[in-house]
Amino acid sequence: MAAHHILLLSKPKPKPSLFLYASKATFISVSSPFIRRHKSTQTVASSLGGVQISKQDVVKDEPTNNVPDLIIFTKLGLQLHRRDNHPLRILKNAIYEYFRSNYNNQFLKFDDLSPIVTTKQNFDDVLVPADHVSRSYNDTYYIDADTVLRCHTSAHQAELLRKGYTNFLVTGDVYRRDSIDSTHYHVFHQMEGVRVFSPNDWNGSGIDGTSYAANDLKACLEGLTRHLFGAVEMRWVDTYFPFTNPSFELKIYFQEKWLEILGCGVMEQEILKRGGKTDNVAWAFGLGLERLAMVLFDIPDIRLFWSTDKRFTSQFTKGQLGIKFKPFSKYPPCYKDMSFWINDSFTENNLCEIVRGVAGDLAEEVQLIDNFTNKKGKTSHCYRITYRSMERSLTDKEINELQWNVRDQVQRQMNVELR
């Protein structure tokens, strides 16, 4: 079960975590400029033998589709976690090795499941409330009203349980409308782990099934943490997720600071009941591969994972976890500010989608630097957009063209008044 943070009505809002993401954005309708009308039947597919996705599966000429062309034509099917010598695959295999050596190959591994799932799989099956903000079109990529690009690997949990699997790891690319900075990207990778117990496992232990599962979960993840990071100091923090109870976050003291590395907990019985396992208990965890890989490999910017520049890709070798990335250059950034009066439907996620749609990976950061409300009650935001290529110097001409295009798209698509 994976992601960043979640809010349930009548519950206090928790701190950011790694289980399920939900931003502060409010629900709005998707404007027509986001609708794709391509009729291409070309296949978006990885060359690694994994899932193949037809563009017809994603391109829908209807108003609920908010999947941008940048994802459809450049991200789907790439499966970075299955690429030879890629940091994400190296990390994934190191986790596999831990479970293989400590659990006698009991955990089945899934890393090529389709990222196209139903809203039921993505939300209902993991008990996300119908009015939860994570269902917003501001937060999740909808193909149509009933189909999304998964925003967490937990979307496959219930289906695998129904099929009878009791110990499994699911790795895959996940998609979220998110902010733009060095640690956030609209596509990243997660791993989900689930282990199911029967009464025979905890009978005679002197504790109930929930306590037994919680103890086993913590022992498992502490061992995994030592396997990846060495003998680090750890601490468990109680938290809240709608799909686990009790729920925990694991933090480690690494490189002179506390780092949250995963979220986990004992699975809610309702999820198990729906999977036909009424007498069982189970634990589940979720972690973000990029988050851990950036720390283990000293990778400073999440965009680098998508680089095909040999100066990046040649630095990593199969089976060598924790090789420290050596920056091959530092090209200068260019800052452009943009101010406008916002309206009631404005959200920062929508702004970032427009910036990404125009500038792609040349957009390094979008940061709110000024916010004020005038005497008439109108609110103005000023955002600083940082443009920088990781592979070359940008010219003044192309940066100016990008910025003017961003301004034009923001004004037209978001219906704001530029200042």
Short mmCIF file of C-alpha atoms in Angstrom, two decimals:
data_model
loop_
_atom_site.label_atom_id
_atom_site.label_comp_id
_atom_site.label_asym_id
_atom_site.label_seq_id
_atom_site.Cartn_x
_atom_site.Cartn_y
_atom_site.Cartn_z
CA MET A 1 0.00 0.00 0.00
CA ALA A 2 1.67 3.16 -1.03
CA ALA A 3 1.96 6.90 -1.13
CA HIS A 4 2.17 10.21 0.71
CA HIS A 5 -0.79 11.22 2.88
CA ILE A 6 -4.51 10.70 3.33
CA LEU A 7 -7.45 12.33 5.07
CA LEU A 8 -10.65 10.65 6.21
CA LEU A 9 -13.68 12.64 7.28
CA SER A 10 -14.03 12.87 11.08
CA LYS A 11 -10.35 11.99 11.47
CA PRO A 12 -7.51 14.45 12.13
CA LYS A 13 -5.36 15.18 9.12
CA PRO A 14 -2.11 13.19 9.42
CA LYS A 15 1.40 14.15 8.47
CA PRO A 16 2.70 13.34 4.98
CA SER A 17 3.57 9.67 4.67
CA LEU A 18 4.23 7.05 2.02
CA PHE A 19 0.90 5.27 1.75
CA LEU A 20 -1.73 7.11 -0.29
CA TYR A 21 -1.39 10.56 -1.76
CA ALA A 22 -3.92 13.33 -1.59
CA SER A 23 -3.11 16.99 -2.19
CA LYS A 24 -4.85 20.06 -0.85
CA ALA A 25 -6.53 20.62 -4.22
CA THR A 26 -10.30 20.87 -4.42
CA PHE A 27 -12.44 19.04 -6.94
CA ILE A 28 -13.00 20.79 -10.25
CA SER A 29 -14.11 19.77 -13.69
CA VAL A 30 -11.51 19.10 -16.34
CA SER A 31 -11.36 21.81 -18.95
CA SER A 32 -11.57 20.97 -22.61
CA PRO A 33 -7.94 21.85 -23.49
CA PHE A 34 -6.84 18.71 -21.61
CA ILE A 35 -8.91 16.39 -23.82
CA ARG A 36 -6.96 14.35 -26.35
CA ARG A 37 -8.35 13.64 -29.77
CA HIS A 38 -5.57 11.53 -31.23
CA LYS A 39 -6.77 8.45 -33.07
CA SER A 40 -3.42 6.69 -33.13
CA THR A 41 -3.43 2.92 -32.64
CA GLN A 42 0.30 2.85 -32.01
CA THR A 43 1.32 0.73 -29.06
CA VAL A 44 3.09 2.22 -26.07
CA ALA A 45 5.15 -0.70 -24.87
CA SER A 46 8.26 -1.63 -23.02
CA SER A 47 10.83 -3.68 -24.90
CA LEU A 48 11.35 -5.72 -21.74
CA GLY A 49 8.52 -8.15 -22.29
CA GLY A 50 6.15 -6.49 -19.86
CA VAL A 51 2.70 -5.07 -20.30
CA GLN A 52 1.87 -3.47 -23.63
CA ILE A 53 -0.49 -0.51 -23.71
CA SER A 54 -2.32 0.69 -26.78
CA LYS A 55 -2.75 4.43 -27.00
CA GLN A 56 -6.41 3.71 -27.65
CA ASP A 57 -6.52 2.45 -24.06
CA VAL A 58 -5.56 5.91 -22.82
CA VAL A 59 -6.78 8.39 -25.42
CA LYS A 60 -10.47 9.04 -24.90
CA ASP A 61 -12.44 11.78 -26.59
CA GLU A 62 -14.60 12.57 -23.59
CA PRO A 63 -14.56 15.27 -20.90
CA THR A 64 -13.28 13.23 -17.97
CA ASN A 65 -9.94 12.42 -19.62
CA ASN A 66 -7.15 14.50 -18.09
CA VAL A 67 -4.12 12.37 -19.02
CA PRO A 68 -1.58 14.68 -20.73
CA ASP A 69 0.19 13.86 -23.96
CA LEU A 70 3.50 14.03 -22.10
CA ILE A 71 2.55 10.87 -20.21
CA ILE A 72 0.77 9.11 -23.07
CA PHE A 73 3.54 9.52 -25.60
CA THR A 74 6.71 9.58 -23.47
CA LYS A 75 6.18 7.67 -20.21
CA LEU A 76 3.75 4.76 -20.50
CA GLY A 77 5.45 1.44 -21.08
CA LEU A 78 9.01 2.51 -20.22
CA GLN A 79 9.13 0.50 -16.97
CA LEU A 80 12.32 1.95 -15.50
CA HIS A 81 12.20 -0.63 -12.71
CA ARG A 82 12.88 -3.37 -15.29
CA ARG A 83 15.76 -1.70 -17.16
CA ASP A 84 19.17 -3.32 -16.91
CA ASN A 85 21.63 -1.39 -14.73
CA HIS A 86 19.06 1.24 -13.81
CA PRO A 87 19.20 2.42 -10.16
CA LEU A 88 15.53 1.54 -9.65
CA ARG A 89 16.06 -2.02 -10.87
CA ILE A 90 19.20 -2.37 -8.75
CA LEU A 91 17.20 -1.29 -5.69
CA LYS A 92 14.23 -3.50 -6.60
CA ASN A 93 16.52 -6.51 -6.94
CA ALA A 94 18.19 -5.76 -3.59
CA ILE A 95 14.75 -5.85 -1.95
CA TYR A 96 13.94 -9.05 -3.82
CA GLU A 97 17.16 -10.59 -2.50
CA TYR A 98 16.19 -9.78 1.08
CA PHE A 99 12.82 -11.49 0.74
CA ARG A 100 14.31 -14.39 -1.20
CA SER A 101 16.98 -15.14 1.40
CA ASN A 102 14.84 -14.53 4.49
CA TYR A 103 11.51 -16.01 3.40
CA ASN A 104 12.55 -19.00 1.26
CA ASN A 105 11.03 -17.57 -1.94
CA GLN A 106 7.57 -17.43 -0.36
CA PHE A 107 6.90 -13.98 -1.85
CA LEU A 108 5.68 -13.95 -5.43
CA LYS A 109 6.85 -10.99 -7.48
CA PHE A 110 4.75 -8.93 -9.89
CA ASP A 111 6.42 -6.09 -11.79
CA ASP A 112 4.60 -5.90 -15.12
CA LEU A 113 0.96 -5.33 -14.17
CA SER A 114 -0.84 -2.73 -16.25
CA PRO A 115 -0.94 0.78 -14.76
CA ILE A 116 -4.45 1.20 -16.19
CA VAL A 117 -6.90 0.26 -13.44
CA THR A 118 -10.49 0.92 -12.49
CA THR A 119 -11.50 3.52 -9.92
CA LYS A 120 -12.80 0.58 -7.90
CA GLN A 121 -9.33 -1.00 -7.83
CA ASN A 122 -7.58 2.28 -7.13
CA PHE A 123 -9.95 3.60 -4.46
CA ASP A 124 -12.87 1.41 -3.38
CA ASP A 125 -10.90 -1.80 -2.92
CA VAL A 126 -8.58 -0.09 -0.43
CA LEU A 127 -11.45 1.66 1.40
CA VAL A 128 -10.84 5.21 0.17
CA PRO A 129 -14.06 7.14 0.90
CA ALA A 130 -16.22 8.24 -2.01
CA ASP A 131 -15.75 11.93 -1.14
CA HIS A 132 -12.02 11.71 -0.53
CA VAL A 133 -9.92 14.44 -2.15
CA SER A 134 -7.51 11.92 -3.68
CA ARG A 135 -10.30 11.05 -6.14
CA SER A 136 -10.19 14.61 -7.48
CA TYR A 137 -9.30 15.29 -11.10
CA ASN A 138 -6.71 17.65 -9.64
CA ASP A 139 -4.86 14.74 -8.05
CA THR A 140 -5.43 11.65 -10.21
CA TYR A 141 -5.14 10.99 -13.95
CA TYR A 142 -8.50 9.81 -15.27
CA ILE A 143 -8.84 8.01 -18.60
CA ASP A 144 -12.60 8.11 -18.18
CA ALA A 145 -14.92 8.36 -15.20
CA ASP A 146 -14.33 4.72 -14.24
CA THR A 147 -10.68 4.23 -15.29
CA VAL A 148 -7.46 5.82 -14.03
CA LEU A 149 -3.71 5.53 -14.20
CA ARG A 150 -2.96 3.91 -10.84
CA CYS A 151 -1.72 6.33 -8.22
CA HIS A 152 -0.34 3.54 -6.03
CA THR A 153 0.56 -0.14 -6.37
CA SER A 154 -2.10 -0.87 -3.75
CA ALA A 155 -4.55 -0.84 -6.65
CA HIS A 156 -3.67 -4.51 -7.30
CA GLN A 157 -3.89 -5.69 -3.71
CA ALA A 158 -7.53 -6.84 -3.57
CA GLU A 159 -7.38 -8.60 -6.92
CA LEU A 160 -4.29 -10.60 -5.96
CA LEU A 161 -5.88 -11.55 -2.64
CA ARG A 162 -9.00 -12.75 -4.45
CA LYS A 163 -6.82 -14.89 -6.69
CA GLY A 164 -5.46 -16.66 -3.63
CA TYR A 165 -2.03 -15.06 -3.30
CA THR A 166 -0.94 -14.69 0.32
CA ASN A 167 2.65 -13.40 0.09
CA PHE A 168 3.52 -11.03 -2.72
CA LEU A 169 5.47 -7.97 -3.84
CA VAL A 170 4.09 -5.62 -6.50
CA THR A 171 6.37 -3.12 -8.23
CA GLY A 172 5.25 -0.62 -10.83
CA ASP A 173 5.07 2.88 -12.22
CA VAL A 174 2.43 5.09 -10.59
CA TYR A 175 1.00 8.41 -11.72
CA ARG A 176 -0.08 11.54 -9.84
CA ARG A 177 -0.73 15.16 -10.65
CA ASP A 178 1.83 16.74 -8.38
CA SER A 179 4.12 19.68 -7.74
CA ILE A 180 7.36 20.35 -9.61
CA ASP A 181 10.61 20.20 -7.65
CA SER A 182 13.65 17.97 -7.22
CA THR A 183 11.78 15.22 -5.34
CA HIS A 184 8.33 15.23 -7.01
CA TYR A 185 7.43 13.98 -10.47
CA HIS A 186 4.19 13.01 -12.17
CA VAL A 187 5.44 9.44 -12.68
CA PHE A 188 7.39 7.42 -10.14
CA HIS A 189 7.72 3.84 -8.91
CA GLN A 190 6.48 1.99 -5.86
CA MET A 191 6.70 -1.42 -4.27
CA GLU A 192 3.84 -2.96 -2.32
CA GLY A 193 4.32 -5.92 0.01
CA VAL A 194 1.58 -8.11 1.52
CA ARG A 195 1.74 -11.11 3.86
CA VAL A 196 -1.33 -13.04 5.01
CA PHE A 197 -1.52 -15.19 8.16
CA SER A 198 -3.93 -17.94 9.17
CA PRO A 199 -5.03 -18.73 12.76
CA ASN A 200 -2.51 -21.58 12.86
CA ASP A 201 0.27 -18.98 12.61
CA TRP A 202 -0.61 -17.07 15.78
CA ASN A 203 -2.42 -19.73 17.85
CA GLY A 204 -0.18 -20.66 20.73
CA SER A 205 1.79 -17.41 20.54
CA GLY A 206 -0.08 -15.91 23.47
CA ILE A 207 -1.12 -12.84 21.47
CA ASP A 208 -3.96 -12.07 19.08
CA GLY A 209 -3.66 -12.15 15.31
CA THR A 210 -3.38 -8.38 14.90
CA SER A 211 -0.51 -8.12 17.38
CA TYR A 212 1.18 -11.13 15.81
CA ALA A 213 0.99 -9.55 12.34
CA ALA A 214 2.21 -6.17 13.62
CA ASN A 215 5.22 -7.75 15.32
CA ASP A 216 6.08 -9.77 12.21
CA LEU A 217 5.72 -6.69 10.01
CA LYS A 218 8.11 -4.62 12.12
CA ALA A 219 10.67 -7.41 12.28
CA CYS A 220 10.49 -7.86 8.51
CA LEU A 221 10.91 -4.16 7.70
CA GLU A 222 13.64 -3.58 10.25
CA GLY A 223 15.56 -6.41 8.60
CA LEU A 224 14.95 -4.94 5.15
CA THR A 225 16.15 -1.54 6.35
CA ARG A 226 19.39 -3.00 7.69
CA HIS A 227 19.81 -4.87 4.40
CA LEU A 228 19.58 -1.61 2.44
CA PHE A 229 21.09 1.00 4.77
CA GLY A 230 23.26 -0.93 7.22
CA ALA A 231 23.14 -0.56 11.00
CA VAL A 232 21.09 2.64 11.17
CA GLU A 233 19.02 3.94 14.07
CA MET A 234 15.28 3.38 13.49
CA ARG A 235 12.05 4.51 15.07
CA TRP A 236 8.42 3.62 14.54
CA VAL A 237 5.75 6.31 14.44
CA ASP A 238 2.04 5.58 14.87
CA THR A 239 -0.02 7.11 12.09
CA TYR A 240 -3.37 6.75 10.32
CA PHE A 241 -4.33 5.13 7.02
CA PRO A 242 -7.88 4.05 6.09
CA PHE A 243 -6.75 0.62 4.88
CA THR A 244 -4.61 -0.48 7.85
CA ASN A 245 -5.13 -0.55 11.61
CA PRO A 246 -2.81 -0.16 13.41
CA SER A 247 -0.70 1.89 11.00
CA PHE A 248 2.96 2.88 11.22
CA GLU A 249 5.69 4.88 9.53
CA LEU A 250 9.31 3.81 9.72
CA LYS A 251 12.02 6.46 10.01
CA ILE A 252 15.77 6.04 9.99
CA TYR A 253 18.58 8.34 11.07
CA PHE A 254 20.71 8.57 7.96
CA GLN A 255 23.23 11.18 6.85
CA GLU A 256 22.60 13.21 10.01
CA LYS A 257 18.83 13.53 9.64
CA TRP A 258 15.66 11.52 10.18
CA LEU A 259 14.27 10.12 6.95
CA GLU A 260 10.84 8.58 6.53
CA ILE A 261 11.23 5.55 4.29
CA LEU A 262 7.88 3.74 4.21
CA GLY A 263 4.34 3.39 5.51
CA CYS A 264 2.77 0.13 6.65
CA GLY A 265 0.25 -1.52 8.93
CA VAL A 266 -2.07 -4.42 9.65
CA MET A 267 -4.62 -4.66 6.87
CA GLU A 268 -8.22 -3.72 7.63
CA GLN A 269 -10.34 -6.85 7.97
CA GLU A 270 -12.87 -5.54 5.44
CA ILE A 271 -10.26 -5.78 2.68
CA LEU A 272 -9.49 -9.38 3.61
CA LYS A 273 -13.19 -10.26 3.79
CA ARG A 274 -13.71 -8.92 0.29
CA GLY A 275 -10.86 -11.17 -0.80
CA GLY A 276 -12.53 -14.21 0.71
CA LYS A 277 -10.19 -14.42 3.70
CA THR A 278 -12.53 -13.91 6.65
CA ASP A 279 -10.43 -15.75 9.25
CA ASN A 280 -7.06 -14.24 8.30
CA VAL A 281 -4.98 -11.25 9.26
CA ALA A 282 -2.39 -9.60 7.05
CA TRP A 283 0.18 -6.85 6.94
CA ALA A 284 1.06 -4.55 4.09
CA PHE A 285 3.75 -1.98 3.38
CA GLY A 286 4.45 0.49 0.60
CA LEU A 287 7.62 2.33 -0.34
CA GLY A 288 8.69 4.73 -3.07
CA LEU A 289 11.68 3.44 -5.01
CA GLU A 290 12.84 6.89 -6.14
CA ARG A 291 12.76 8.21 -2.58
CA LEU A 292 15.09 5.47 -1.36
CA ALA A 293 17.27 5.41 -4.49
CA MET A 294 17.90 9.17 -4.31
CA VAL A 295 19.34 8.65 -0.82
CA LEU A 296 21.23 5.42 -1.49
CA PHE A 297 22.79 6.60 -4.79
CA ASP A 298 23.08 10.34 -3.97
CA ILE A 299 20.89 11.27 -6.94
CA PRO A 300 19.93 14.94 -6.45
CA ASP A 301 17.04 15.32 -8.89
CA ILE A 302 14.19 12.90 -9.59
CA ARG A 303 14.24 13.81 -13.31
CA LEU A 304 17.60 12.08 -13.66
CA PHE A 305 15.96 8.65 -13.38
CA TRP A 306 14.45 9.28 -16.83
CA SER A 307 17.71 10.39 -18.41
CA THR A 308 19.19 8.40 -21.29
CA ASP A 309 22.42 10.39 -21.16
CA LYS A 310 25.30 7.89 -20.95
CA ARG A 311 27.00 10.16 -18.45
CA PHE A 312 24.19 9.12 -16.11
CA THR A 313 23.32 5.59 -17.19
CA SER A 314 26.94 4.36 -17.35
CA GLN A 315 27.52 5.08 -13.65
CA PHE A 316 25.38 2.19 -12.39
CA THR A 317 26.06 -1.55 -12.47
CA LYS A 318 23.83 -4.54 -11.81
CA GLY A 319 24.03 -5.77 -8.23
CA GLN A 320 25.94 -2.76 -6.92
CA LEU A 321 23.63 -0.99 -4.49
CA GLY A 322 24.63 2.43 -3.29
CA ILE A 323 27.14 3.50 -5.93
CA LYS A 324 27.35 7.27 -5.40
CA PHE A 325 26.26 9.31 -8.40
CA LYS A 326 28.91 11.73 -9.66
CA PRO A 327 27.38 14.88 -11.19
CA PHE A 328 28.69 15.23 -14.72
CA SER A 329 27.81 18.90 -15.09
CA LYS A 330 25.85 21.72 -13.54
CA TYR A 331 24.15 23.84 -16.14
CA PRO A 332 22.87 27.25 -15.06
CA PRO A 333 19.23 27.72 -14.10
CA CYS A 334 16.99 30.42 -15.53
CA TYR A 335 14.27 31.97 -13.35
CA LYS A 336 11.05 33.39 -14.73
CA ASP A 337 8.33 34.90 -12.53
CA MET A 338 4.64 34.95 -13.36
CA SER A 339 1.92 36.78 -11.40
CA PHE A 340 -1.83 36.51 -11.78
CA TRP A 341 -5.12 36.96 -9.95
CA ILE A 342 -6.46 33.53 -9.08
CA ASN A 343 -10.08 32.37 -9.25
CA ASP A 344 -12.06 29.96 -7.07
CA SER A 345 -11.12 26.94 -9.22
CA PHE A 346 -7.36 27.59 -9.21
CA THR A 347 -5.11 24.81 -7.93
CA GLU A 348 -1.34 24.57 -7.99
CA ASN A 349 -1.50 21.05 -9.41
CA ASN A 350 -3.26 22.35 -12.51
CA LEU A 351 -0.63 25.05 -12.91
CA CYS A 352 2.14 22.47 -12.69
CA GLU A 353 0.40 20.30 -15.29
CA ILE A 354 0.45 23.21 -17.73
CA VAL A 355 4.11 23.99 -17.03
CA ARG A 356 5.04 20.32 -17.53
CA GLY A 357 2.96 20.16 -20.70
CA VAL A 358 4.89 23.08 -22.17
CA ALA A 359 8.41 22.63 -20.79
CA GLY A 360 8.57 18.91 -19.98
CA ASP A 361 11.68 18.02 -17.99
CA LEU A 362 13.18 21.47 -18.60
CA ALA A 363 10.94 22.64 -15.75
CA GLU A 364 12.97 22.10 -12.59
CA GLU A 365 10.76 23.82 -10.02
CA VAL A 366 7.55 25.80 -9.65
CA GLN A 367 7.53 27.77 -6.40
CA LEU A 368 5.01 30.19 -4.90
CA ILE A 369 7.06 33.24 -3.87
CA ASP A 370 4.34 35.81 -3.17
CA ASN A 371 0.69 35.67 -2.12
CA PHE A 372 -1.49 38.62 -1.17
CA THR A 373 -5.14 39.66 -1.14
CA ASN A 374 -6.14 43.23 -2.02
CA LYS A 375 -8.82 45.37 -0.42
CA LYS A 376 -11.39 44.11 -2.92
CA GLY A 377 -10.79 40.51 -1.83
CA LYS A 378 -8.90 39.46 -4.98
CA THR A 379 -5.94 37.16 -4.36
CA SER A 380 -2.74 37.32 -6.37
CA HIS A 381 -0.10 34.61 -6.63
CA CYS A 382 3.40 35.01 -7.97
CA TYR A 383 5.18 31.82 -9.03
CA ARG A 384 8.84 31.47 -9.86
CA ILE A 385 9.51 28.88 -12.57
CA THR A 386 13.02 27.49 -12.71
CA TYR A 387 14.10 26.19 -16.10
CA ARG A 388 17.20 24.02 -16.32
CA SER A 389 18.37 21.15 -18.49
CA MET A 390 20.37 18.38 -16.87
CA GLU A 391 22.25 17.77 -20.13
CA ARG A 392 22.92 21.12 -21.83
CA SER A 393 22.76 24.90 -21.52
CA LEU A 394 19.47 26.51 -22.49
CA THR A 395 19.39 29.55 -24.74
CA ASP A 396 17.62 32.80 -23.89
CA LYS A 397 15.45 32.39 -26.97
CA GLU A 398 14.07 28.95 -26.03
CA ILE A 399 13.52 29.93 -22.40
CA ASN A 400 11.59 33.03 -23.42
CA GLU A 401 9.50 31.00 -25.85
CA LEU A 402 8.71 28.48 -23.12
CA GLN A 403 7.71 31.19 -20.68
CA TRP A 404 5.46 33.01 -23.14
CA ASN A 405 3.81 29.70 -24.02
CA VAL A 406 3.29 28.93 -20.32
CA ARG A 407 1.74 32.35 -19.74
CA ASP A 408 -0.58 31.91 -22.70
CA GLN A 409 -1.67 28.41 -21.64
CA VAL A 410 -2.21 29.45 -18.01
CA GLN A 411 -4.37 32.38 -19.03
CA ARG A 412 -6.45 30.36 -21.48
CA GLN A 413 -6.79 27.07 -19.62
CA MET A 414 -7.08 28.35 -16.06
CA ASN A 415 -9.04 31.49 -16.86
CA VAL A 416 -6.87 33.68 -14.63
CA GLU A 417 -5.97 37.33 -15.06
CA LEU A 418 -2.25 37.84 -15.64
CA ARG A 419 -0.57 40.80 -13.97
#
